Amino acid sequence: MHLYSCFVITEEGGKMMTKWRLLLGMFFILFMPSVFLADTSEAAWGTSTVDSTTSVFTGEFDSIAVGTSGAVYISYYDATNTALMYATNGGGSWGTTTVDSTGNTGQYTSIAVGTSGAAYISYYDVSNFKLMSATNVSGSWGTTTIDSANGTRTGQYTSIEVGTSGAAYISYYDVTNTNLMYATNVSGSWGTTTVDSTTSDDTGAYSSIAVGTSGAVYISYYDVTNGNLMYATKAVGGSWGTSTLDS
C-alpha cells in the first residue's frame, strides 16, 4: 500500500516519482531514466530508499522537484518526530536534513527549485494552524510564517512555484473559512490574497499552482461543495478570475 505519491518529468524526459510505504514506514524514490530501447519501449523502473530511519515513520506529504543540473530535491513529513524533512542527491548521494522541528510541523509540503539550485518549501504548521515557508537560498535553512490569521486554521493543501525572477508563489487552503488562498513575495515581502471565497461553498482544497514566463499565475483546485474541478488565473497587474473546468 502506497500513499502520498508525487510525479515529475526531467528536462531529459526521465520520469521520477516518490511514494511512502505505509506498512514499513520507509520512504522511496522511483526513477525511470531517459533511455529508450530499440523498440521504443521505456526503460524499467528503479527504486531507491531515501530515508528509512529505524522505528521512524517518515515520508508522508512528499513533494519532488528536479533542478536544471538534474539533481533531485524532496520535501516530506517525519510523522514520528513531527518534523519537516528535506532530501537531495545534489552532492552525488542521498542526504537528508531536518528543516523545521518546532512543535508538530511539516504536513502538506510542496517543493520548488529556483534556477540557482536553491530550494523553496511550503508547508503546514499543525501546532499553530498556519502556513509556513522554508528556503536555503542564503546557504542555510530559514523558515518564515506566511499566513497566521488569528482564530483560523490556514495553510493546508499547499503548492509552491518559483518564477524566473526568484519570487515564490503559493496556493493553499483556508480550512476555517473554506477558501482558496494565494501568497507571494514578488513585491519583496509576503502578501496573501483570497482567490475564491464563494458564499456558502467549501472551495480551495487540493490546489496546484504554476507560473508562466510572463509572471501570470495559474491555480487548479477542488470545489468540495459542488464536486467540481476549478481553475483560477491572474495576469501580471490583473485581477483573479475563476472558472469551472469539470462539473
Coordinates of N, CA, C and O in Angstrom, one line a residue, residues 53-232:
T53 N 15.0 5.6 8.5 CA 15.4 5.7 9.9 C 14.7 4.6 10.7 O 13.5 4.5 10.7
T54 N 15.4 3.9 11.5 CA 14.9 2.8 12.3 C 13.8 3.3 13.2 O 13.9 4.3 13.9
S55 N 12.6 2.6 13.2 CA 11.5 2.8 14.1 C 10.9 4.2 13.9 O 10.2 4.7 14.7
V56 N 11.1 4.8 12.7 CA 10.5 6.1 12.4 C 9.6 5.9 11.1 O 10.0 5.3 10.1
F57 N 8.4 6.5 11.2 CA 7.5 6.5 10.1 C 7.8 7.9 9.4 O 7.4 8.9 10.0
T58 N 8.3 7.8 8.2 CA 8.7 9.1 7.6 C 8.5 9.0 6.1 O 8.6 7.9 5.5
G59 N 8.1 10.1 5.5 CA 7.9 10.2 4.0 C 6.5 10.6 3.6 O 6.2 10.6 2.4
E60 N 5.6 10.9 4.5 CA 4.3 11.4 4.2 C 4.3 12.8 3.6 O 5.3 13.5 3.8
F61 N 3.2 13.2 2.9 CA 3.1 14.6 2.4 C 4.3 15.0 1.5 O 4.8 16.1 1.6
D62 N 4.8 14.0 0.7 CA 6.1 14.3 0.0 C 5.8 15.1 -1.3 O 4.7 15.1 -1.9
S63 N 6.8 15.8 -1.7 CA 6.8 16.5 -3.0 C 8.2 16.5 -3.6 O 9.2 16.4 -2.8
I64 N 8.3 16.5 -4.9 CA 9.6 16.3 -5.6 C 9.8 17.4 -6.7 O 8.8 17.8 -7.3
A65 N 11.0 17.8 -6.8 CA 11.4 18.7 -7.9 C 12.8 18.3 -8.4 O 13.6 17.7 -7.7
V66 N 13.0 18.7 -9.7 CA 14.3 18.4 -10.3 C 14.9 19.7 -10.8 O 14.3 20.5 -11.4
G67 N 16.2 20.0 -10.4 CA 16.9 21.2 -10.8 C 17.4 21.1 -12.2 O 17.4 20.1 -12.8
T68 N 17.9 22.3 -12.7 CA 18.5 22.3 -14.0 C 19.7 21.4 -14.2 O 20.0 21.0 -15.3
S69 N 20.4 21.1 -13.1 CA 21.6 20.2 -13.1 C 21.2 18.7 -13.2 O 22.0 17.9 -13.4
G70 N 19.9 18.5 -12.9 CA 19.4 17.1 -12.9 C 19.4 16.5 -11.5 O 18.9 15.4 -11.3
A71 N 19.8 17.3 -10.5 CA 19.7 16.9 -9.1 C 18.2 16.8 -8.7 O 17.4 17.6 -9.2
V72 N 17.9 16.0 -7.7 CA 16.6 15.8 -7.2 C 16.4 16.3 -5.8 O 17.3 16.2 -5.0
Y73 N 15.3 17.0 -5.6 CA 15.0 17.6 -4.3 C 13.6 17.1 -3.8 O 12.7 17.1 -4.6
I74 N 13.5 16.7 -2.5 CA 12.3 16.2 -2.0 C 12.0 16.8 -0.6 O 12.9 16.9 0.2
S75 N 10.8 17.2 -0.4 CA 10.3 17.6 0.9 C 9.3 16.6 1.4 O 8.6 16.0 0.6
Y76 N 9.3 16.4 2.7 CA 8.4 15.3 3.2 C 8.2 15.5 4.7 O 8.9 16.3 5.4
Y77 N 7.3 14.7 5.3 CA 7.0 14.8 6.7 C 7.4 13.6 7.5 O 7.2 12.5 7.1
D78 N 8.1 13.8 8.6 CA 8.5 12.8 9.5 C 7.4 12.7 10.6 O 7.3 13.5 11.5
A79 N 6.6 11.6 10.4 CA 5.4 11.5 11.3 C 5.8 11.2 12.8 O 5.1 11.6 13.7
T80 N 6.9 10.4 12.9 CA 7.3 10.1 14.3 C 7.8 11.3 15.1 O 7.5 11.5 16.2
N81 N 8.6 12.1 14.4 CA 9.2 13.2 15.1 C 8.5 14.5 14.8 O 8.9 15.6 15.2
T82 N 7.4 14.4 14.0 CA 6.5 15.6 13.6 C 7.4 16.7 13.1 O 7.3 17.9 13.6
A83 N 8.2 16.5 12.1 CA 9.1 17.5 11.6 C 9.1 17.5 10.1 O 8.8 16.6 9.4
L84 N 9.4 18.7 9.5 CA 9.6 18.9 8.1 C 11.0 18.4 7.7 O 12.0 18.8 8.3
M85 N 11.1 17.6 6.7 CA 12.3 17.0 6.2 C 12.6 17.4 4.8 O 11.7 17.7 4.0
Y86 N 13.9 17.2 4.4 CA 14.4 17.6 3.1 C 15.4 16.5 2.7 O 16.3 16.2 3.5
A87 N 15.3 16.1 1.4 CA 16.3 15.2 0.9 C 16.8 15.6 -0.5 O 16.0 16.1 -1.3
T88 N 18.0 15.4 -0.8 CA 18.6 15.7 -2.1 C 19.7 14.8 -2.4 O 20.4 14.3 -1.5
N89 N 20.0 14.5 -3.7 CA 21.1 13.8 -4.2 C 22.1 14.7 -4.9 O 22.9 14.3 -5.7
G90 N 21.9 16.0 -4.6 CA 22.7 17.1 -5.3 C 24.2 16.9 -5.0 O 25.0 17.4 -5.8
G91 N 24.6 16.2 -3.9 CA 26.0 16.0 -3.6 C 26.5 14.7 -4.2 O 27.7 14.4 -4.0
G92 N 25.7 14.0 -5.0 CA 26.1 12.8 -5.6 C 25.5 11.6 -4.9 O 25.4 10.5 -5.6
S93 N 25.1 11.7 -3.7 CA 24.4 10.6 -3.0 C 23.3 11.2 -2.1 O 23.3 12.4 -1.8
W94 N 22.4 10.4 -1.7 CA 21.2 10.9 -1.0 C 21.6 11.4 0.4 O 22.3 10.6 1.1
G95 N 21.2 12.5 0.8 CA 21.3 13.0 2.2 C 20.0 13.7 2.6 O 19.3 14.2 1.8
T96 N 19.8 13.6 3.9 CA 18.5 14.1 4.5 C 18.8 15.2 5.5 O 19.9 15.1 6.2
T97 N 17.9 16.1 5.7 CA 18.1 17.2 6.6 C 16.7 17.5 7.3 O 15.7 17.5 6.6
T98 N 16.8 17.8 8.6 CA 15.6 18.3 9.3 C 15.5 19.8 9.1 O 16.4 20.5 9.5
V99 N 14.5 20.3 8.5 CA 14.3 21.7 8.1 C 13.6 22.4 9.3 O 14.1 23.5 9.7
D100 N 12.6 21.9 9.8 CA 11.8 22.5 10.9 C 11.2 21.4 11.8 O 10.5 20.5 11.4
S101 N 11.6 21.5 13.1 CA 11.1 20.5 14.1 C 10.5 21.2 15.3 O 10.4 20.6 16.3
T102 N 10.0 22.4 15.1 CA 9.3 23.1 16.1 C 7.9 22.7 16.3 O 7.1 22.9 15.4
G103 N 7.5 22.0 17.3 CA 6.2 21.5 17.5 C 5.9 20.4 16.5 O 6.8 19.7 16.1
N104 N 4.6 20.4 16.1 CA 4.2 19.4 15.0 C 4.1 20.2 13.8 O 3.1 21.0 13.6
T105 N 5.0 20.0 12.8 CA 5.0 20.9 11.6 C 5.6 20.1 10.4 O 6.3 19.1 10.6
G106 N 5.2 20.5 9.2 CA 5.7 19.8 8.0 C 4.7 19.1 7.2 O 5.2 18.4 6.2
Q107 N 3.4 19.1 7.5 CA 2.5 18.5 6.6 C 2.1 19.3 5.4 O 2.5 20.5 5.3
Y108 N 1.5 18.7 4.4 CA 1.1 19.3 3.2 C 2.2 20.0 2.5 O 2.1 21.2 2.0
T109 N 3.4 19.4 2.4 CA 4.6 20.1 1.8 C 4.5 20.1 0.3 O 3.8 19.3 -0.4
S110 N 5.1 21.2 -0.2 CA 5.3 21.3 -1.7 C 6.7 21.9 -1.9 O 7.1 22.8 -1.1
I111 N 7.5 21.5 -2.9 CA 8.8 22.0 -3.1 C 9.0 22.5 -4.5 O 8.4 21.9 -5.4
A112 N 9.8 23.5 -4.6 CA 10.2 24.0 -5.9 C 11.7 24.4 -5.9 O 12.2 24.7 -4.8
V113 N 12.3 24.4 -7.0 CA 13.8 24.7 -7.1 C 14.0 25.9 -8.1 O 13.5 25.9 -9.2
G114 N 14.7 26.9 -7.6 CA 15.0 28.0 -8.5 C 16.1 27.7 -9.4 O 16.8 26.7 -9.3
T115 N 16.4 28.7 -10.3 CA 17.5 28.4 -11.3 C 18.8 28.4 -10.7 O 19.8 27.8 -11.2
S116 N 19.0 29.0 -9.4 CA 20.3 28.9 -8.7 C 20.5 27.6 -8.0 O 21.6 27.3 -7.5
G117 N 19.5 26.8 -8.0 CA 19.6 25.5 -7.2 C 19.1 25.6 -5.8 O 19.0 24.6 -5.1
A118 N 18.6 26.8 -5.4 CA 18.1 26.9 -4.0 C 16.7 26.3 -4.0 O 15.9 26.3 -5.0
A119 N 16.3 25.7 -2.9 CA 15.0 25.0 -2.7 C 14.1 25.9 -1.9 O 14.5 26.6 -1.0
Y120 N 12.8 25.8 -2.2 CA 11.8 26.5 -1.6 C 10.7 25.5 -1.2 O 10.2 24.8 -2.0
I121 N 10.2 25.5 0.1 CA 9.2 24.6 0.5 C 8.1 25.4 1.2 O 8.3 26.2 2.0
S122 N 6.8 25.0 0.8 CA 5.7 25.5 1.6 C 5.1 24.3 2.4 O 5.2 23.2 1.9
Y123 N 4.6 24.6 3.5 CA 4.1 23.5 4.4 C 3.1 24.1 5.5 O 3.0 25.3 5.7
Y124 N 2.5 23.1 6.2 CA 1.5 23.5 7.2 C 2.1 23.2 8.6 O 2.6 22.1 8.9
D125 N 2.0 24.2 9.5 CA 2.4 24.1 10.9 C 1.1 23.6 11.6 O 0.2 24.4 11.9
V126 N 1.1 22.3 12.0 CA -0.1 21.7 12.6 C -0.3 22.3 14.0 O -1.5 22.5 14.4
S127 N 0.7 22.5 14.8 CA 0.6 23.0 16.1 C 0.0 24.4 16.2 O -0.8 24.7 17.1
N128 N 0.3 25.2 15.2 CA -0.1 26.6 15.3 C -1.1 27.0 14.2 O -1.4 28.2 14.0
F129 N -1.5 26.0 13.4 CA -2.5 26.2 12.3 C -2.2 27.3 11.3 O -3.0 28.1 11.0
K130 N -0.9 27.3 10.8 CA -0.5 28.4 9.9 C 0.3 27.9 8.8 O 0.9 26.8 8.8
L131 N 0.3 28.7 7.7 CA 1.1 28.4 6.5 C 2.6 28.9 6.7 O 2.8 30.0 7.2
M132 N 3.5 28.0 6.4 CA 4.9 28.3 6.6 C 5.7 28.1 5.2 O 5.2 27.4 4.3
S133 N 6.8 28.8 5.1 CA 7.7 28.5 4.0 C 9.1 28.4 4.5 O 9.5 28.9 5.6
A134 N 9.9 27.6 3.8 CA 11.3 27.4 4.2 C 12.2 27.5 2.9 O 11.7 27.1 1.8
T135 N 13.4 28.0 3.0 CA 14.3 28.1 1.9 C 15.7 28.1 2.3 O 16.0 28.5 3.5
N136 N 16.6 27.5 1.5 CA 18.0 27.5 1.8 C 18.8 28.5 0.8 O 20.0 28.3 0.6
V137 N 18.1 29.5 0.3 CA 18.6 30.4 -0.7 C 19.9 31.1 -0.1 O 20.8 31.5 -0.9
S138 N 19.9 31.3 1.2 CA 21.0 32.0 1.8 C 22.2 31.1 2.1 O 23.3 31.5 2.5
G139 N 22.0 29.8 1.9 CA 23.1 28.8 2.1 C 22.8 27.9 3.3 O 23.3 26.8 3.5
S140 N 21.8 28.4 4.2 CA 21.3 27.5 5.3 C 19.8 27.7 5.3 O 19.3 28.7 4.8
W141 N 19.2 26.8 6.0 CA 17.7 26.8 6.0 C 17.2 27.8 7.0 O 17.7 28.0 8.1
G142 N 16.2 28.6 6.5 CA 15.5 29.5 7.3 C 14.0 29.3 7.0 O 13.6 28.9 5.9
T143 N 13.1 29.6 8.0 CA 11.7 29.5 7.9 C 11.0 30.8 8.1 O 11.5 31.7 8.8
T144 N 9.8 30.9 7.5 CA 9.0 32.2 7.6 C 7.6 31.8 7.7 O 7.1 30.9 7.1
T145 N 6.9 32.5 8.6 CA 5.4 32.4 8.7 C 4.8 33.2 7.6 O 5.0 34.4 7.5
I146 N 3.9 32.6 6.8 CA 3.3 33.3 5.7 C 1.9 33.8 6.0 O 1.5 34.9 5.7
D147 N 1.1 32.9 6.6 CA -0.3 33.3 7.0 C -0.6 32.6 8.3 O -0.6 31.4 8.4
S148 N -0.9 33.5 9.3 CA -1.2 33.0 10.6 C -2.4 33.8 11.2 O -2.4 34.2 12.3
A149 N -3.4 34.0 10.3 CA -4.6 34.8 10.7 C -5.1 34.3 12.0 O -5.4 33.1 12.2
N150 N -5.3 35.2 12.9 CA -5.8 34.8 14.3 C -7.2 34.1 14.2 O -8.1 34.5 13.5
G151 N -7.3 33.0 14.9 CA -8.5 32.3 15.1 C -8.8 31.4 13.9 O -9.9 30.8 13.8
T152 N -7.9 31.2 12.9 CA -8.2 30.4 11.8 C -7.1 29.3 11.6 O -6.0 29.4 12.1
R153 N -7.5 28.3 11.0 CA -6.6 27.2 10.5 C -6.4 27.4 9.0 O -7.3 27.2 8.3
T154 N -5.2 27.7 8.6 CA -4.9 28.0 7.2 C -3.6 27.5 6.8 O -2.6 27.5 7.6
G155 N -3.5 27.0 5.6 CA -2.2 26.6 5.1 C -2.1 25.1 4.7 O -1.0 24.6 4.4
Q156 N -3.3 24.4 4.6 CA -3.3 23.0 4.1 C -3.3 23.0 2.6 O -3.6 24.0 1.9
Y157 N -3.0 21.8 2.0 CA -3.0 21.6 0.6 C -2.2 22.7 -0.2 O -2.6 23.3 -1.1
T158 N -0.9 22.9 0.3 CA -0.1 23.9 -0.3 C 0.5 23.4 -1.6 O 0.7 22.2 -1.9
S159 N 0.8 24.4 -2.5 CA 1.5 24.2 -3.7 C 2.4 25.4 -3.9 O 2.0 26.5 -3.7
I160 N 3.7 25.2 -4.3 CA 4.6 26.3 -4.5 C 5.3 26.3 -5.8 O 5.5 25.2 -6.4
E161 N 5.6 27.4 -6.4 CA 6.3 27.6 -7.6 C 7.2 28.7 -7.5 O 7.0 29.7 -6.7
V162 N 8.3 28.7 -8.2 CA 9.3 29.8 -8.2 C 9.4 30.4 -9.6 O 9.6 29.6 -10.6
G163 N 9.2 31.7 -9.7 CA 9.3 32.3 -11.0 C 10.7 32.5 -11.5 O 11.7 32.3 -10.7
T164 N 10.9 33.0 -12.7 CA 12.2 33.3 -13.3 C 13.0 34.4 -12.5 O 14.2 34.4 -12.5
S165 N 12.2 35.2 -11.8 CA 12.8 36.3 -11.1 C 13.3 35.9 -9.7 O 14.0 36.6 -9.0
G166 N 12.9 34.7 -9.3 CA 13.3 34.1 -8.0 C 12.2 34.3 -6.9 O 12.3 33.9 -5.8
A167 N 11.1 35.0 -7.3 CA 9.9 35.2 -6.4 C 9.2 33.9 -6.3 O 9.2 33.0 -7.2
A168 N 8.6 33.7 -5.1 CA 7.8 32.4 -4.8 C 6.3 32.7 -4.9 O 5.9 33.8 -4.5
Y169 N 5.6 31.7 -5.3 CA 4.1 31.8 -5.4 C 3.5 30.5 -4.7 O 4.0 29.4 -5.0
I170 N 2.5 30.7 -3.9 CA 2.0 29.6 -3.1 C 0.4 29.7 -3.2 O -0.2 30.7 -3.0
S171 N -0.2 28.5 -3.5 CA -1.6 28.4 -3.3 C -1.9 27.5 -2.2 O -1.1 26.6 -1.9
Y172 N -3.0 27.7 -1.4 CA -3.3 26.9 -0.2 C -4.7 27.0 0.2 O -5.5 27.8 -0.4
Y173 N -5.1 26.3 1.2 CA -6.5 26.2 1.6 C -6.7 26.8 3.0 O -5.9 26.4 3.9
D174 N -7.6 27.7 3.1 CA -8.0 28.3 4.4 C -9.1 27.3 5.0 O -10.2 27.4 4.5
V175 N -8.7 26.5 6.0 CA -9.6 25.5 6.5 C -10.8 26.1 7.2 O -12.0 25.7 7.0
T176 N -10.6 27.1 8.0 CA -11.7 27.8 8.8 C -12.7 28.4 7.9 O -13.9 28.3 8.1
N177 N -12.3 29.2 6.9 CA -13.2 29.9 6.1 C -13.5 29.2 4.7 O -14.3 29.7 3.9
T178 N -12.9 28.0 4.6 CA -13.1 27.2 3.4 C -12.9 28.0 2.1 O -13.8 27.9 1.2
N179 N -11.8 28.7 2.0 CA -11.5 29.5 0.8 C -10.1 29.0 0.2 O -9.2 28.5 0.8
L180 N -10.0 29.3 -1.1 CA -8.7 29.2 -1.8 C -7.9 30.4 -1.6 O -8.4 31.6 -1.8
M181 N -6.7 30.3 -1.2 CA -5.8 31.4 -0.9 C -4.6 31.4 -1.7 O -4.2 30.4 -2.3
Y182 N -3.9 32.6 -1.8 CA -2.7 32.7 -2.6 C -1.7 33.6 -1.9 O -2.1 34.6 -1.2
A183 N -0.5 33.3 -1.9 CA 0.6 34.1 -1.3 C 1.8 34.3 -2.2 O 2.1 33.3 -3.0
T184 N 2.4 35.4 -2.2 CA 3.6 35.6 -3.0 C 4.5 36.7 -2.3 O 4.0 37.6 -1.6
N185 N 5.8 36.6 -2.6 CA 6.7 37.7 -2.2 C 7.3 38.4 -3.3 O 8.4 39.0 -3.3
V186 N 6.5 38.5 -4.4 CA 7.0 39.1 -5.7 C 7.3 40.6 -5.4 O 8.2 41.2 -6.1
S187 N 6.7 41.2 -4.5 CA 6.9 42.6 -4.2 C 8.1 42.9 -3.3 O 8.5 44.0 -3.0
G188 N 8.7 41.8 -2.7 CA 9.8 41.9 -1.8 C 9.4 41.5 -0.4 O 10.3 41.2 0.4
S189 N 8.1 41.4 -0.1 CA 7.6 40.9 1.2 C 6.4 40.0 0.9 O 5.7 40.2 -0.1
W190 N 6.1 39.2 1.9 CA 5.0 38.3 1.7 C 3.6 39.0 1.8 O 3.4 39.8 2.7
G191 N 2.7 38.7 0.9 CA 1.4 39.2 1.0 C 0.4 38.0 0.6 O 0.8 37.1 -0.1
T192 N -0.8 38.0 1.2 CA -1.8 37.0 0.9 C -3.0 37.6 0.3 O -3.4 38.7 0.6
T193 N -3.7 36.7 -0.5 CA -5.0 37.1 -1.1 C -6.0 36.0 -1.1 O -5.6 34.8 -1.3
T194 N -7.2 36.3 -0.9 CA -8.3 35.3 -1.1 C -8.7 35.3 -2.6 O -9.1 36.3 -3.2
V195 N -8.5 34.1 -3.2 CA -8.8 33.9 -4.6 C -10.2 33.5 -4.9 O -10.9 34.1 -5.7
D196 N -10.7 32.6 -4.1 CA -12.1 32.1 -4.3 C -12.7 31.9 -2.9 O -12.3 31.1 -2.1
S197 N -13.8 32.7 -2.6 CA -14.5 32.6 -1.4 C -16.0 32.6 -1.6 O -16.8 33.2 -0.9
T198 N -16.4 31.8 -2.6 CA -17.8 31.8 -3.0 C -18.7 31.5 -1.8 O -18.4 30.6 -1.0
T199 N -19.6 32.4 -1.6 CA -20.5 32.3 -0.4 C -21.1 30.9 -0.2 O -21.7 30.4 -1.2
S200 N -21.0 30.4 1.0 CA -21.6 29.1 1.4 C -20.9 27.9 0.7 O -21.3 26.7 1.0
D201 N -19.9 28.1 -0.1 CA -19.2 27.0 -0.8 C -17.9 26.7 -0.1 O -17.2 27.6 0.4
D202 N -17.6 25.4 0.0 CA -16.3 25.0 0.5 C -15.4 24.7 -0.7 O -15.6 23.8 -1.4
T203 N -14.4 25.6 -0.9 CA -13.6 25.5 -2.1 C -12.2 25.9 -1.9 O -11.9 26.7 -1.0
G204 N -11.2 25.2 -2.6 CA -9.8 25.5 -2.5 C -8.9 24.4 -2.1 O -7.7 24.6 -2.0
A205 N -9.5 23.2 -1.8 CA -8.6 22.1 -1.4 C -7.9 21.5 -2.6 O -8.3 21.8 -3.7
Y206 N -6.9 20.8 -2.3 CA -6.1 20.0 -3.4 C -5.6 21.0 -4.5 O -5.7 20.7 -5.6
S207 N -5.1 22.1 -4.1 CA -4.6 23.1 -5.1 C -3.3 22.7 -5.7 O -2.5 22.1 -5.1
S208 N -3.1 23.2 -6.9 CA -1.8 23.1 -7.6 C -1.5 24.4 -8.3 O -2.5 25.0 -8.9
I209 N -0.3 25.0 -8.2 CA 0.0 26.3 -8.8 C 1.1 26.2 -9.9 O 2.0 25.3 -9.8
A210 N 1.0 27.0 -10.9 CA 2.0 27.2 -11.9 C 2.2 28.6 -12.3 O 1.2 29.4 -12.1
V211 N 3.4 29.0 -12.7 CA 3.7 30.4 -13.1 C 4.2 30.4 -14.5 O 5.2 29.7 -14.8
G212 N 3.7 31.2 -15.3 CA 4.2 31.4 -16.7 C 5.4 32.3 -16.8 O 5.8 33.0 -15.8
T213 N 6.1 32.2 -17.9 CA 7.3 33.1 -18.1 C 7.0 34.6 -18.0 O 7.8 35.4 -17.7
S214 N 5.7 34.9 -18.3 CA 5.3 36.3 -18.2 C 5.0 36.8 -16.8 O 4.9 38.0 -16.5
G215 N 4.9 35.8 -15.8 CA 4.6 36.1 -14.5 C 3.1 35.8 -14.2 O 2.7 36.0 -13.0
A216 N 2.3 35.4 -15.2 CA 0.9 35.1 -14.9 C 0.9 33.8 -14.0 O 1.7 32.9 -14.1
V217 N -0.2 33.8 -13.2 CA -0.3 32.7 -12.2 C -1.5 31.8 -12.6 O -2.6 32.4 -12.9
Y218 N -1.4 30.5 -12.4 CA -2.5 29.6 -12.7 C -2.7 28.6 -11.6 O -1.7 28.1 -11.1
I219 N -3.9 28.4 -11.1 CA -4.2 27.5 -10.0 C -5.3 26.6 -10.4 O -6.4 27.1 -10.8
S220 N -5.1 25.3 -10.1 CA -6.2 24.3 -10.2 C -6.6 23.9 -8.8 O -5.7 23.8 -8.0
Y221 N -7.9 23.6 -8.5 CA -8.3 23.3 -7.2 C -9.6 22.6 -7.2 O -10.3 22.5 -8.3
Y222 N -10.1 22.2 -6.0 CA -11.3 21.4 -5.9 C -12.4 22.2 -5.2 O -12.2 22.8 -4.1
D223 N -13.6 22.3 -5.8 CA -14.8 22.8 -5.1 C -15.5 21.7 -4.4 O -16.2 20.9 -5.0
V224 N -15.3 21.6 -3.1 CA -15.8 20.5 -2.3 C -17.4 20.5 -2.3 O -18.0 19.4 -2.5
T225 N -18.0 21.6 -2.2 CA -19.4 21.7 -2.1 C -20.1 21.2 -3.3 O -21.1 20.4 -3.3
N226 N -19.6 21.5 -4.5 CA -20.3 21.2 -5.8 C -19.6 20.0 -6.5 O -20.1 19.6 -7.5
G227 N -18.5 19.5 -5.9 CA -17.8 18.4 -6.5 C -17.2 18.7 -7.9 O -17.2 17.9 -8.8
N228 N -16.7 20.0 -8.1 CA -16.2 20.4 -9.4 C -14.7 20.7 -9.4 O -14.1 21.1 -8.3
L229 N -14.0 20.5 -10.5 CA -12.7 20.9 -10.7 C -12.7 22.4 -11.1 O -13.4 22.8 -12.1
M230 N -11.9 23.2 -10.4 CA -11.9 24.6 -10.7 C -10.6 25.1 -11.2 O -9.5 24.5 -11.0
Y231 N -10.6 26.3 -11.8 CA -9.4 26.9 -12.3 C -9.4 28.4 -12.0 O -10.4 29.1 -12.2
A232 N -8.3 28.9 -11.6 CA -8.1 30.4 -11.3 C -6.9 30.9 -12.0 O -5.9 30.2 -12.1

